[in-house]
Amino acid sequence: MKRLLLCCWIVLLWFSHSVRADDVWVIEIKGGIGPAISDYVSREIALAQEEQAKFIVLKMDTPGGLDTSMREIIQAITISPIPIATWVGPAGSRAASAGTYILLASHVASMAPGTNLGAATPVSLGGPQRDKDQDSNNPFAPKQDQSDKSRPLQQESQQDSQQKSQPAPSAEDESIAPSDQAKKTPDEDAKADNTDNASGESEKIAAKTAIEKKVMNDAAAYIQSLAKLHGRNEVWAEKAVREAASLDAESALAENVIDFIAPNLDQLIAQANGHQVVVNGVQTEIALSNVAYIERQQDWRFKLLTVITNPNVAYILMLIGIYGLLLEFYNPGVGLPGVLGGICLILAMYSLQLLPVSYAGLGLLLLGIALMIAETFSPSFGILGLGGIVAFVLGSVMLMDTETPGFQIAVPLIVGLTVVSALFFFVIIALLLKVRRRPVTTGVQLIQGQIATVICGFPGEGKVMVDGEIWQARSNMQYQQGDHVVVTNISGLWLDVESVNKE
């Protein structure tokens, strides 16, 4: 009996082992790569190691993102003991800018048809180029060397002379050329453009200053090292940085930028199975069977970080926090503005330390608020207020130290909050000036001339009641309790009283 039970146990163990599925974790990267996505992807990769997943797929569709967030994701990929594949899909997706770096850093790089990658130039270097006509009209623009100007003219004259010296084309040649040109279709023109792009004839993005050269060379060396890590095309990787080159899925496969094209996850797993990759310096074969996809859902922490690391939200939280604390200081004891302002300010500081913040912009922003507050305490005919508005606007524009799309404060938001802040402080100033012009309605000055009721004493010193308050009073007249007297003068805490004149 015991032997029978032991045999059954062995059979069950073998059966359960044979049907055990290999877990493939699917982690989605969608939108701009920022602190929220880098934190989410890094945590998911670490959790997949704890859960002993067999394979990880990063499903990507991104226009790019922040350099620090991108490097955190790449570091998590390169040190992972689990093979990680980045799949740019479905059709219509892209892996632009920072997404290209992540794709090249992955153990398996795959794209769906109808997707693209590239344009990995740092954004600060890939902005709009200056117009040469504007530079020529600008007296402060650097002047071009006259010898450099003469070279194109000399080349044109040489070309004209060569064309004149060449024999005229024959009638047969003239009849063939137009027909060949007419036979070219738009698809052939596009292919020719792609060929020129891949061959390196596209114009390089110029790095003029020393800092631009350092950024460009650092990015080029980084992406080359990532491509070399898994035997991919280093030359094109450098072009993606220096020339902002881009490729579609088919061209990327032909250029050895990716490993294969997969229209869906099933095709990705089928082609990755048996593929040789290098994991932490060790040659490893991907072996997957009975695959079970685990679609990872974004948790509350990711959603919270996504909201508060939005520069616009962080900007609003910071202003709510500052104004809330100011209201609490103006009117202590209420509690709500102080509590709400403290929470918002802490959240804003947390999100700003995750974002590329310019401390000069933050300083100008705080200075602008301080100047507008100073205007309310000591009106200076608008000098402090106008200075505060200018500093507030400049600080808001300079607050985000990056040109990456999606990580800028919206201009309409800056304008709206500036107008609201200015109206808020100027309305307070207007109300203060209005109150200042009114006659005095409180204070000891109003007691003079009022009617008081005698309580006791007199002649000499006594006590009287004025507006429900008991005062010490002096008079040489004889008064009885309940008599009415008039206050003629105030001397410290003493009142001088006289009899009420009866007409």
CSV table of C-alpha atoms in Angstrom, one decimal, residues 120-493:
chain,number,residue,atom,x,y,z
A,120,ALA,CA,17.9,59.8,-30.3
A,121,THR,CA,19.6,63.2,-30.4
A,122,PRO,CA,19.5,65.0,-27.0
A,123,VAL,CA,16.5,67.4,-27.3
A,124,SER,CA,18.5,70.5,-26.3
A,125,LEU,CA,20.7,69.9,-29.4
A,126,GLY,CA,17.9,69.1,-31.8
A,127,GLY,CA,15.9,72.3,-31.7
A,128,PRO,CA,15.1,74.5,-34.6
A,129,GLN,CA,18.1,75.9,-36.5
A,130,ARG,CA,18.6,79.6,-37.0
A,131,ASP,CA,17.7,81.2,-40.3
A,132,LYS,CA,20.8,82.4,-42.2
A,133,ASP,CA,18.9,85.4,-43.4
A,134,GLN,CA,18.1,86.4,-39.9
A,135,ASP,CA,21.8,86.0,-38.9
A,136,SER,CA,22.8,88.2,-41.8
A,137,ASN,CA,20.4,90.9,-40.7
A,138,ASN,CA,21.5,90.6,-37.1
A,139,PRO,CA,24.4,92.9,-36.2
A,140,PHE,CA,25.3,90.8,-33.2
A,141,ALA,CA,25.5,87.6,-35.1
A,142,PRO,CA,29.0,86.2,-35.7
A,143,LYS,CA,30.3,87.3,-39.1
A,144,GLN,CA,31.2,84.7,-41.6
A,145,ASP,CA,34.7,84.6,-43.0
A,146,GLN,CA,34.9,86.2,-46.5
A,147,SER,CA,37.1,83.4,-47.7
A,148,ASP,CA,34.3,81.0,-46.8
A,149,LYS,CA,31.8,83.0,-48.7
A,150,SER,CA,34.0,83.0,-51.8
A,151,ARG,CA,34.3,79.2,-51.9
A,152,PRO,CA,30.8,78.4,-53.0
A,153,LEU,CA,31.0,81.1,-55.7
A,154,GLN,CA,34.3,79.6,-57.0
A,155,GLN,CA,32.7,76.1,-56.9
A,156,GLU,CA,29.7,77.3,-58.9
A,157,SER,CA,31.9,79.0,-61.5
A,158,GLN,CA,33.9,75.8,-61.8
A,159,GLN,CA,30.7,73.7,-62.2
A,160,ASP,CA,29.4,76.1,-64.9
A,161,SER,CA,32.7,75.9,-66.8
A,162,GLN,CA,32.6,72.1,-66.6
A,163,GLN,CA,29.1,72.0,-67.9
A,164,LYS,CA,30.0,74.3,-70.8
A,165,SER,CA,32.9,72.1,-71.7
A,166,GLN,CA,30.9,68.9,-71.7
A,167,PRO,CA,29.3,67.9,-75.0
A,168,ALA,CA,25.6,68.4,-75.5
A,169,PRO,CA,23.5,65.2,-75.0
A,170,SER,CA,22.4,63.4,-78.1
A,171,ALA,CA,18.8,63.2,-79.2
A,172,GLU,CA,18.7,59.5,-78.1
A,173,ASP,CA,19.9,60.5,-74.6
A,174,GLU,CA,17.3,63.3,-74.5
A,175,SER,CA,14.5,60.9,-75.3
A,176,ILE,CA,15.6,58.3,-72.7
A,177,ALA,CA,16.1,60.6,-69.7
A,178,PRO,CA,12.6,62.0,-69.5
A,179,SER,CA,11.0,58.6,-69.8
A,180,ASP,CA,13.2,57.1,-67.0
A,181,GLN,CA,12.4,60.1,-64.8
A,182,ALA,CA,8.7,59.7,-65.4
A,183,LYS,CA,8.8,56.0,-64.6
A,184,LYS,CA,9.9,56.7,-61.0
A,185,THR,CA,7.1,56.2,-58.5
A,186,PRO,CA,6.7,57.8,-55.1
A,187,ASP,CA,7.5,54.5,-53.5
A,188,GLU,CA,10.9,54.4,-55.3
A,189,ASP,CA,11.6,58.0,-54.2
A,190,ALA,CA,10.8,57.0,-50.6
A,191,LYS,CA,13.1,54.0,-50.9
A,192,ALA,CA,15.9,56.2,-52.3
A,193,ASP,CA,15.5,58.6,-49.4
A,194,ASN,CA,15.7,55.7,-46.9
A,195,THR,CA,18.8,54.4,-48.7
A,196,ASP,CA,20.4,57.9,-48.4
A,197,ASN,CA,19.4,58.0,-44.8
A,198,ALA,CA,20.9,54.6,-44.0
A,199,SER,CA,24.1,55.3,-46.0
A,200,GLY,CA,24.9,58.3,-43.8
A,201,GLU,CA,24.3,61.2,-46.2
A,202,SER,CA,21.9,63.0,-43.9
A,203,GLU,CA,23.1,66.2,-42.3
A,204,LYS,CA,24.8,66.0,-38.9
A,205,ILE,CA,23.4,68.1,-36.1
A,206,ALA,CA,26.0,70.7,-35.2
A,207,ALA,CA,27.2,71.0,-31.6
A,208,LYS,CA,28.7,74.5,-31.4
A,209,THR,CA,29.4,75.1,-27.7
A,210,ALA,CA,31.6,73.0,-25.5
A,211,ILE,CA,28.7,71.8,-23.3
A,212,GLU,CA,26.8,70.7,-26.5
A,213,LYS,CA,29.8,68.7,-27.7
A,214,LYS,CA,30.1,67.0,-24.3
A,215,VAL,CA,26.4,66.1,-24.3
A,216,MET,CA,26.5,64.9,-27.9
A,217,ASN,CA,29.7,62.8,-27.4
A,218,ASP,CA,28.4,61.3,-24.2
A,219,ALA,CA,25.1,60.3,-25.8
A,220,ALA,CA,26.8,58.8,-28.8
A,221,ALA,CA,29.3,56.8,-26.7
A,222,TYR,CA,26.5,55.6,-24.5
A,223,ILE,CA,24.2,54.3,-27.3
A,224,GLN,CA,27.2,52.7,-29.1
A,225,SER,CA,28.1,50.8,-25.9
A,226,LEU,CA,24.5,49.6,-25.6
A,227,ALA,CA,24.5,48.4,-29.3
A,228,LYS,CA,27.8,46.7,-28.8
A,229,LEU,CA,26.5,44.9,-25.7
A,230,HIS,CA,24.3,42.6,-27.9
A,231,GLY,CA,26.1,42.8,-31.2
A,232,ARG,CA,23.9,45.3,-32.9
A,233,ASN,CA,24.7,48.0,-35.5
A,234,GLU,CA,26.9,50.5,-33.7
A,235,VAL,CA,27.4,52.7,-36.7
A,236,TRP,CA,23.7,53.3,-37.1
A,237,ALA,CA,23.3,53.8,-33.4
A,238,GLU,CA,25.7,56.7,-33.6
A,239,LYS,CA,23.8,58.1,-36.5
A,240,ALA,CA,20.6,58.0,-34.5
A,241,VAL,CA,22.3,60.4,-32.0
A,242,ARG,CA,24.5,62.6,-34.3
A,243,GLU,CA,22.1,62.8,-37.3
A,244,ALA,CA,18.7,62.1,-35.6
A,245,ALA,CA,18.3,59.1,-38.0
A,246,SER,CA,15.2,57.0,-37.9
A,247,LEU,CA,14.2,53.6,-39.3
A,248,ASP,CA,11.1,51.6,-39.8
A,249,ALA,CA,10.8,48.0,-38.6
A,250,GLU,CA,11.9,46.4,-41.9
A,251,SER,CA,14.9,48.8,-42.4
A,252,ALA,CA,15.9,48.3,-38.8
A,253,LEU,CA,16.0,44.5,-39.3
A,254,ALA,CA,18.0,44.9,-42.5
A,255,GLU,CA,20.5,47.2,-40.7
A,256,ASN,CA,20.9,44.7,-37.8
A,257,VAL,CA,19.5,47.2,-35.3
A,258,ILE,CA,16.8,44.7,-34.1
A,259,ASP,CA,16.7,40.9,-33.8
A,260,PHE,CA,13.4,40.2,-35.6
A,261,ILE,CA,10.0,41.6,-36.5
A,262,ALA,CA,7.0,40.2,-34.6
A,263,PRO,CA,3.4,41.4,-35.3
A,264,ASN,CA,2.2,40.1,-31.9
A,265,LEU,CA,3.4,38.7,-28.6
A,266,ASP,CA,2.9,35.1,-29.7
A,267,GLN,CA,5.2,35.6,-32.7
A,268,LEU,CA,7.7,37.3,-30.4
A,269,ILE,CA,7.8,34.4,-28.0
A,270,ALA,CA,8.0,31.9,-30.9
A,271,GLN,CA,11.0,33.7,-32.5
A,272,ALA,CA,12.7,34.4,-29.1
A,273,ASN,CA,12.5,30.7,-28.1
A,274,GLY,CA,15.9,29.2,-28.7
A,275,HIS,CA,17.6,32.6,-29.3
A,276,GLN,CA,21.0,33.0,-27.8
A,277,VAL,CA,21.5,36.1,-25.6
A,278,VAL,CA,24.1,37.4,-23.2
A,279,VAL,CA,22.8,37.8,-19.7
A,280,ASN,CA,25.2,39.4,-17.2
A,281,GLY,CA,28.1,38.3,-19.4
A,282,VAL,CA,27.0,34.7,-19.8
A,283,GLN,CA,25.8,33.2,-23.1
A,284,THR,CA,22.2,32.0,-22.4
A,285,GLU,CA,19.6,30.3,-24.6
A,286,ILE,CA,16.0,31.3,-24.1
A,287,ALA,CA,13.9,28.2,-23.5
A,288,LEU,CA,10.2,28.7,-23.1
A,289,SER,CA,7.4,26.2,-23.1
A,290,ASN,CA,3.7,26.3,-22.1
A,291,VAL,CA,3.9,30.1,-21.9
A,292,ALA,CA,1.6,31.9,-19.6
A,293,TYR,CA,1.3,35.7,-20.2
A,294,ILE,CA,1.0,37.8,-17.0
A,295,GLU,CA,-0.2,41.3,-18.0
A,296,ARG,CA,1.1,43.5,-15.2
A,297,GLN,CA,-1.3,46.2,-14.1
A,298,GLN,CA,-0.1,49.6,-13.0
A,299,ASP,CA,-0.4,50.0,-9.2
A,300,TRP,CA,-1.6,53.0,-7.2
A,301,ARG,CA,2.0,54.2,-6.6
A,302,PHE,CA,2.6,54.4,-10.4
A,303,LYS,CA,-0.7,56.3,-10.8
A,304,LEU,CA,0.1,58.7,-8.0
A,305,LEU,CA,3.6,59.4,-9.3
A,306,THR,CA,2.3,59.9,-12.8
A,307,VAL,CA,0.0,62.6,-11.5
A,308,ILE,CA,2.2,64.4,-9.1
A,309,THR,CA,5.3,64.3,-11.4
A,310,ASN,CA,3.4,66.1,-14.1
A,311,PRO,CA,5.1,69.5,-14.1
A,312,ASN,CA,1.8,71.3,-14.3
A,313,VAL,CA,0.4,69.5,-11.3
A,314,ALA,CA,3.6,70.0,-9.3
A,315,TYR,CA,3.5,73.7,-10.2
A,316,ILE,CA,-0.1,74.0,-9.0
A,317,LEU,CA,0.6,72.0,-5.8
A,318,MET,CA,3.5,74.3,-5.0
A,319,LEU,CA,1.4,77.5,-5.4
A,320,ILE,CA,-1.5,76.0,-3.4
A,321,GLY,CA,0.9,75.1,-0.6
A,322,ILE,CA,2.5,78.5,-0.5
A,323,TYR,CA,-0.8,80.4,-0.5
A,324,GLY,CA,-2.3,78.0,2.0
A,325,LEU,CA,0.5,78.7,4.5
A,326,LEU,CA,0.2,82.4,3.9
A,327,LEU,CA,-3.5,82.4,4.6
A,328,GLU,CA,-2.9,80.4,7.8
A,329,PHE,CA,-0.3,83.0,8.9
A,330,TYR,CA,-2.6,85.9,8.2
A,331,ASN,CA,-5.5,84.3,10.1
A,332,PRO,CA,-4.1,81.8,12.6
A,333,GLY,CA,-6.4,79.3,14.2
A,334,VAL,CA,-8.5,78.3,11.2
A,335,GLY,CA,-6.3,75.2,10.5
A,336,LEU,CA,-7.7,74.2,7.1
A,337,PRO,CA,-5.5,76.4,4.9
A,338,GLY,CA,-2.4,75.5,6.9
A,339,VAL,CA,-3.1,71.7,6.8
A,340,LEU,CA,-4.0,71.7,3.1
A,341,GLY,CA,-1.0,74.0,2.2
A,342,GLY,CA,1.4,71.8,4.1
A,343,ILE,CA,0.3,68.6,2.4
A,344,CYS,CA,0.4,70.2,-1.1
A,345,LEU,CA,3.8,71.8,-0.5
A,346,ILE,CA,5.3,68.5,0.7
A,347,LEU,CA,3.9,66.7,-2.4
A,348,ALA,CA,5.2,69.5,-4.6
A,349,MET,CA,8.7,69.3,-3.1
A,350,TYR,CA,8.7,65.5,-3.5
A,351,SER,CA,7.7,65.7,-7.2
A,352,LEU,CA,10.1,68.6,-8.0
A,353,GLN,CA,13.1,66.6,-6.6
A,354,LEU,CA,12.2,63.9,-9.1
A,355,LEU,CA,12.0,66.3,-12.0
A,356,PRO,CA,14.8,68.3,-13.6
A,357,VAL,CA,14.2,71.6,-11.8
A,358,SER,CA,16.1,74.8,-12.4
A,359,TYR,CA,16.9,76.3,-9.0
A,360,ALA,CA,17.3,79.7,-10.6
A,361,GLY,CA,13.7,79.5,-11.9
A,362,LEU,CA,12.5,78.3,-8.5
A,363,GLY,CA,14.3,81.2,-6.8
A,364,LEU,CA,12.7,83.7,-9.2
A,365,LEU,CA,9.3,82.2,-8.6
A,366,LEU,CA,9.6,82.5,-4.8
A,367,LEU,CA,11.0,86.0,-5.1
A,368,GLY,CA,8.0,87.0,-7.2
A,369,ILE,CA,5.6,85.7,-4.6
A,370,ALA,CA,7.6,87.5,-1.8
A,371,LEU,CA,7.5,90.8,-3.7
A,372,MET,CA,3.8,90.6,-4.3
A,373,ILE,CA,3.3,89.9,-0.6
A,374,ALA,CA,5.5,92.8,0.3
A,375,GLU,CA,3.3,95.0,-1.9
A,376,THR,CA,0.3,94.2,0.3
A,377,PHE,CA,2.1,95.1,3.5
A,378,SER,CA,3.8,98.3,2.3
A,379,PRO,CA,2.1,99.6,-0.8
A,380,SER,CA,4.8,101.1,-3.1
A,381,PHE,CA,2.5,102.4,-5.9
A,382,GLY,CA,2.9,99.0,-7.8
A,383,ILE,CA,6.7,98.9,-8.0
A,384,LEU,CA,7.1,95.8,-5.8
A,385,GLY,CA,3.9,94.3,-7.4
A,386,LEU,CA,5.1,94.7,-11.0
A,387,GLY,CA,8.5,93.4,-10.1
A,388,GLY,CA,6.9,90.4,-8.4
A,389,ILE,CA,4.8,89.6,-11.5
A,390,VAL,CA,7.8,89.8,-13.8
A,391,ALA,CA,9.9,87.5,-11.4
A,392,PHE,CA,6.9,85.1,-11.1
A,393,VAL,CA,6.5,84.8,-14.9
A,394,LEU,CA,10.3,84.3,-15.5
A,395,GLY,CA,10.6,81.8,-12.7
A,396,SER,CA,7.6,79.8,-14.0
A,397,VAL,CA,9.0,79.6,-17.5
A,398,MET,CA,12.5,78.6,-16.3
A,399,LEU,CA,11.3,76.2,-13.6
A,400,MET,CA,11.7,73.0,-15.7
A,401,ASP,CA,15.3,72.6,-16.8
A,402,THR,CA,14.6,70.4,-19.8
A,403,GLU,CA,13.2,70.8,-23.4
A,404,THR,CA,11.8,67.3,-23.5
A,405,PRO,CA,8.1,67.3,-24.7
A,406,GLY,CA,5.7,66.5,-22.0
A,407,PHE,CA,7.9,67.8,-19.2
A,408,GLN,CA,7.2,71.6,-19.7
A,409,ILE,CA,4.8,73.8,-17.8
A,410,ALA,CA,2.0,74.9,-20.1
A,411,VAL,CA,2.1,78.5,-21.0
A,412,PRO,CA,-1.7,79.1,-20.6
A,413,LEU,CA,-1.3,77.7,-17.0
A,414,ILE,CA,1.5,80.2,-16.3
A,415,VAL,CA,-0.5,83.1,-17.7
A,416,GLY,CA,-3.7,82.1,-15.8
A,417,LEU,CA,-2.0,81.7,-12.5
A,418,THR,CA,0.0,84.9,-12.9
A,419,VAL,CA,-3.2,86.8,-13.6
A,420,VAL,CA,-5.0,85.2,-10.7
A,421,SER,CA,-2.0,85.9,-8.3
A,422,ALA,CA,-1.7,89.5,-9.5
A,423,LEU,CA,-5.5,90.1,-9.2
A,424,PHE,CA,-5.4,88.5,-5.7
A,425,PHE,CA,-2.7,90.8,-4.4
A,426,PHE,CA,-3.9,94.0,-6.2
A,427,VAL,CA,-7.5,93.4,-5.0
A,428,ILE,CA,-6.1,93.3,-1.4
A,429,ILE,CA,-4.2,96.5,-2.0
A,430,ALA,CA,-7.3,98.2,-3.4
A,431,LEU,CA,-9.3,97.1,-0.4
A,432,LEU,CA,-6.7,98.3,2.0
A,433,LEU,CA,-6.6,101.8,0.3
A,434,LYS,CA,-10.3,101.9,0.4
A,435,VAL,CA,-10.4,101.2,4.1
A,436,ARG,CA,-7.6,103.7,4.7
A,437,ARG,CA,-9.8,106.5,3.3
A,438,ARG,CA,-12.7,105.8,5.6
A,439,PRO,CA,-13.0,107.7,8.9
A,440,VAL,CA,-11.8,106.0,12.1
A,441,THR,CA,-14.5,103.8,13.6
A,442,THR,CA,-12.6,102.1,16.5
A,443,GLY,CA,-10.0,103.2,19.1
A,444,VAL,CA,-9.8,105.5,22.1
A,445,GLN,CA,-10.0,108.6,19.8
A,446,LEU,CA,-13.7,107.9,19.4
A,447,ILE,CA,-14.3,108.1,23.2
A,448,GLN,CA,-13.7,111.9,23.2
A,449,GLY,CA,-17.1,113.7,23.0
A,450,GLN,CA,-19.2,110.7,24.0
A,451,ILE,CA,-21.7,110.7,26.8
A,452,ALA,CA,-20.7,108.7,29.9
A,453,THR,CA,-22.6,107.6,32.9
A,454,VAL,CA,-21.3,108.3,36.4
A,455,ILE,CA,-20.8,105.2,38.6
A,456,CYS,CA,-19.2,106.7,41.7
A,457,GLY,CA,-16.9,109.4,43.1
A,458,PHE,CA,-16.5,113.0,42.3
A,459,PRO,CA,-15.6,115.7,42.9
A,460,GLY,CA,-12.0,114.8,42.1
A,461,GLU,CA,-11.6,111.2,40.9
A,462,GLY,CA,-14.4,108.8,40.1
A,463,LYS,CA,-15.5,106.1,37.7
A,464,VAL,CA,-17.7,106.4,34.6
A,465,MET,CA,-19.1,103.9,32.0
A,466,VAL,CA,-18.6,104.6,28.3
A,467,ASP,CA,-19.9,102.1,25.7
A,468,GLY,CA,-20.1,99.4,28.3
A,469,GLU,CA,-16.5,100.0,29.6
A,470,ILE,CA,-15.6,101.3,33.0
A,471,TRP,CA,-13.0,104.1,33.0
A,472,GLN,CA,-11.3,106.2,35.6
A,473,ALA,CA,-12.3,109.8,35.3
A,474,ARG,CA,-11.5,113.2,36.8
A,475,SER,CA,-13.7,116.3,37.4
A,476,ASN,CA,-14.0,119.2,39.8
A,477,MET,CA,-17.8,119.0,39.7
A,478,GLN,CA,-20.1,117.2,42.1
A,479,TYR,CA,-22.0,114.3,40.4
A,480,GLN,CA,-24.4,111.7,41.6
A,481,GLN,CA,-24.5,108.1,40.5
A,482,GLY,CA,-26.4,107.8,37.2
A,483,ASP,CA,-25.7,111.4,36.1
A,484,HIS,CA,-24.6,111.9,32.5
A,485,VAL,CA,-21.4,113.6,31.7
A,486,VAL,CA,-19.4,114.3,28.5
A,487,VAL,CA,-15.8,113.2,27.9
A,488,THR,CA,-13.7,116.2,27.0
A,489,ASN,CA,-10.2,114.7,27.0
A,490,ILE,CA,-8.2,111.5,27.2
A,491,SER,CA,-5.0,111.4,29.2
A,492,GLY,CA,-3.5,107.9,29.3
A,493,LEU,CA,-6.1,105.7,31.1
